Amino acid sequence: MQTNMGLIDRIIRIVLALVVGVLILTGQLSGLAAIILGILAVVFVLTGVIAFCPLYVPFGISTKKKA
């Protein structure tokens, strides 16, 4: 598994996940929206931490800078 996410992409994903988490914990998001966005937030954190997005592979996308 080769990384395909750049630093900015990773930071954006993690920040969005944190925002969703705060909204859920403060009660601003609830119900089905909270469940769906919560799952998406977990996926964003995981992909941000490992720097690999499986959805980028079929499209040949990489936000990682070429060395």
XYZ file of C-alpha atoms in Angstrom:
67
model
C 0.000 0.000 0.000
C 1.636 3.186 -1.224
C 0.671 6.543 0.267
C -1.338 8.792 -2.032
C -2.295 11.714 0.209
C -0.381 14.923 0.746
C -0.050 16.792 4.021
C -2.729 19.400 3.253
C -5.228 16.687 2.256
C -4.534 14.818 5.486
C -4.898 17.936 7.641
C -8.197 18.895 5.996
C -9.625 15.412 6.556
C -8.622 15.314 10.208
C -9.908 18.841 10.905
C -13.263 18.027 9.242
C -13.510 14.847 11.310
C -12.818 16.813 14.496
C -15.485 19.380 13.593
C -18.039 16.628 13.002
C -17.047 14.984 16.293
C -17.518 18.239 18.202
C -20.891 18.832 16.552
C -22.036 15.362 17.541
C -20.756 15.665 21.114
C -22.383 19.071 21.607
C -25.718 17.807 20.284
C -25.746 19.987 17.166
C -25.904 16.845 15.023
C -28.172 13.978 15.946
C -30.081 11.091 14.469
C -29.250 9.574 11.114
C -27.119 12.558 10.060
C -24.925 12.100 13.138
C -24.483 8.392 12.416
C -23.595 8.885 8.754
C -21.266 11.836 9.378
C -19.751 10.050 12.380
C -18.851 7.054 10.237
C -17.452 9.362 7.570
C -15.416 11.183 10.243
C -13.896 7.894 11.422
C -12.978 7.032 7.826
C -11.448 10.496 7.376
C -9.322 10.089 10.501
C -8.146 6.624 9.472
C -7.265 7.655 5.930
C -5.628 10.829 7.207
C -3.459 8.945 9.677
C -2.307 6.264 7.232
C -2.040 8.745 4.294
C -3.840 6.389 1.936
C -7.252 6.830 0.346
C -8.566 3.718 -1.421
C -11.002 5.824 -3.480
C -8.074 7.663 -5.085
C -6.599 4.449 -6.537
C -9.159 3.656 -9.295
C -9.017 7.259 -10.503
C -5.244 7.551 -10.338
C -5.451 10.521 -7.978
C -2.578 11.463 -5.694
C -2.296 14.644 -3.667
C 1.166 13.686 -2.489
C 3.953 15.877 -3.820
C 6.380 14.203 -6.146
C 9.853 13.938 -4.628
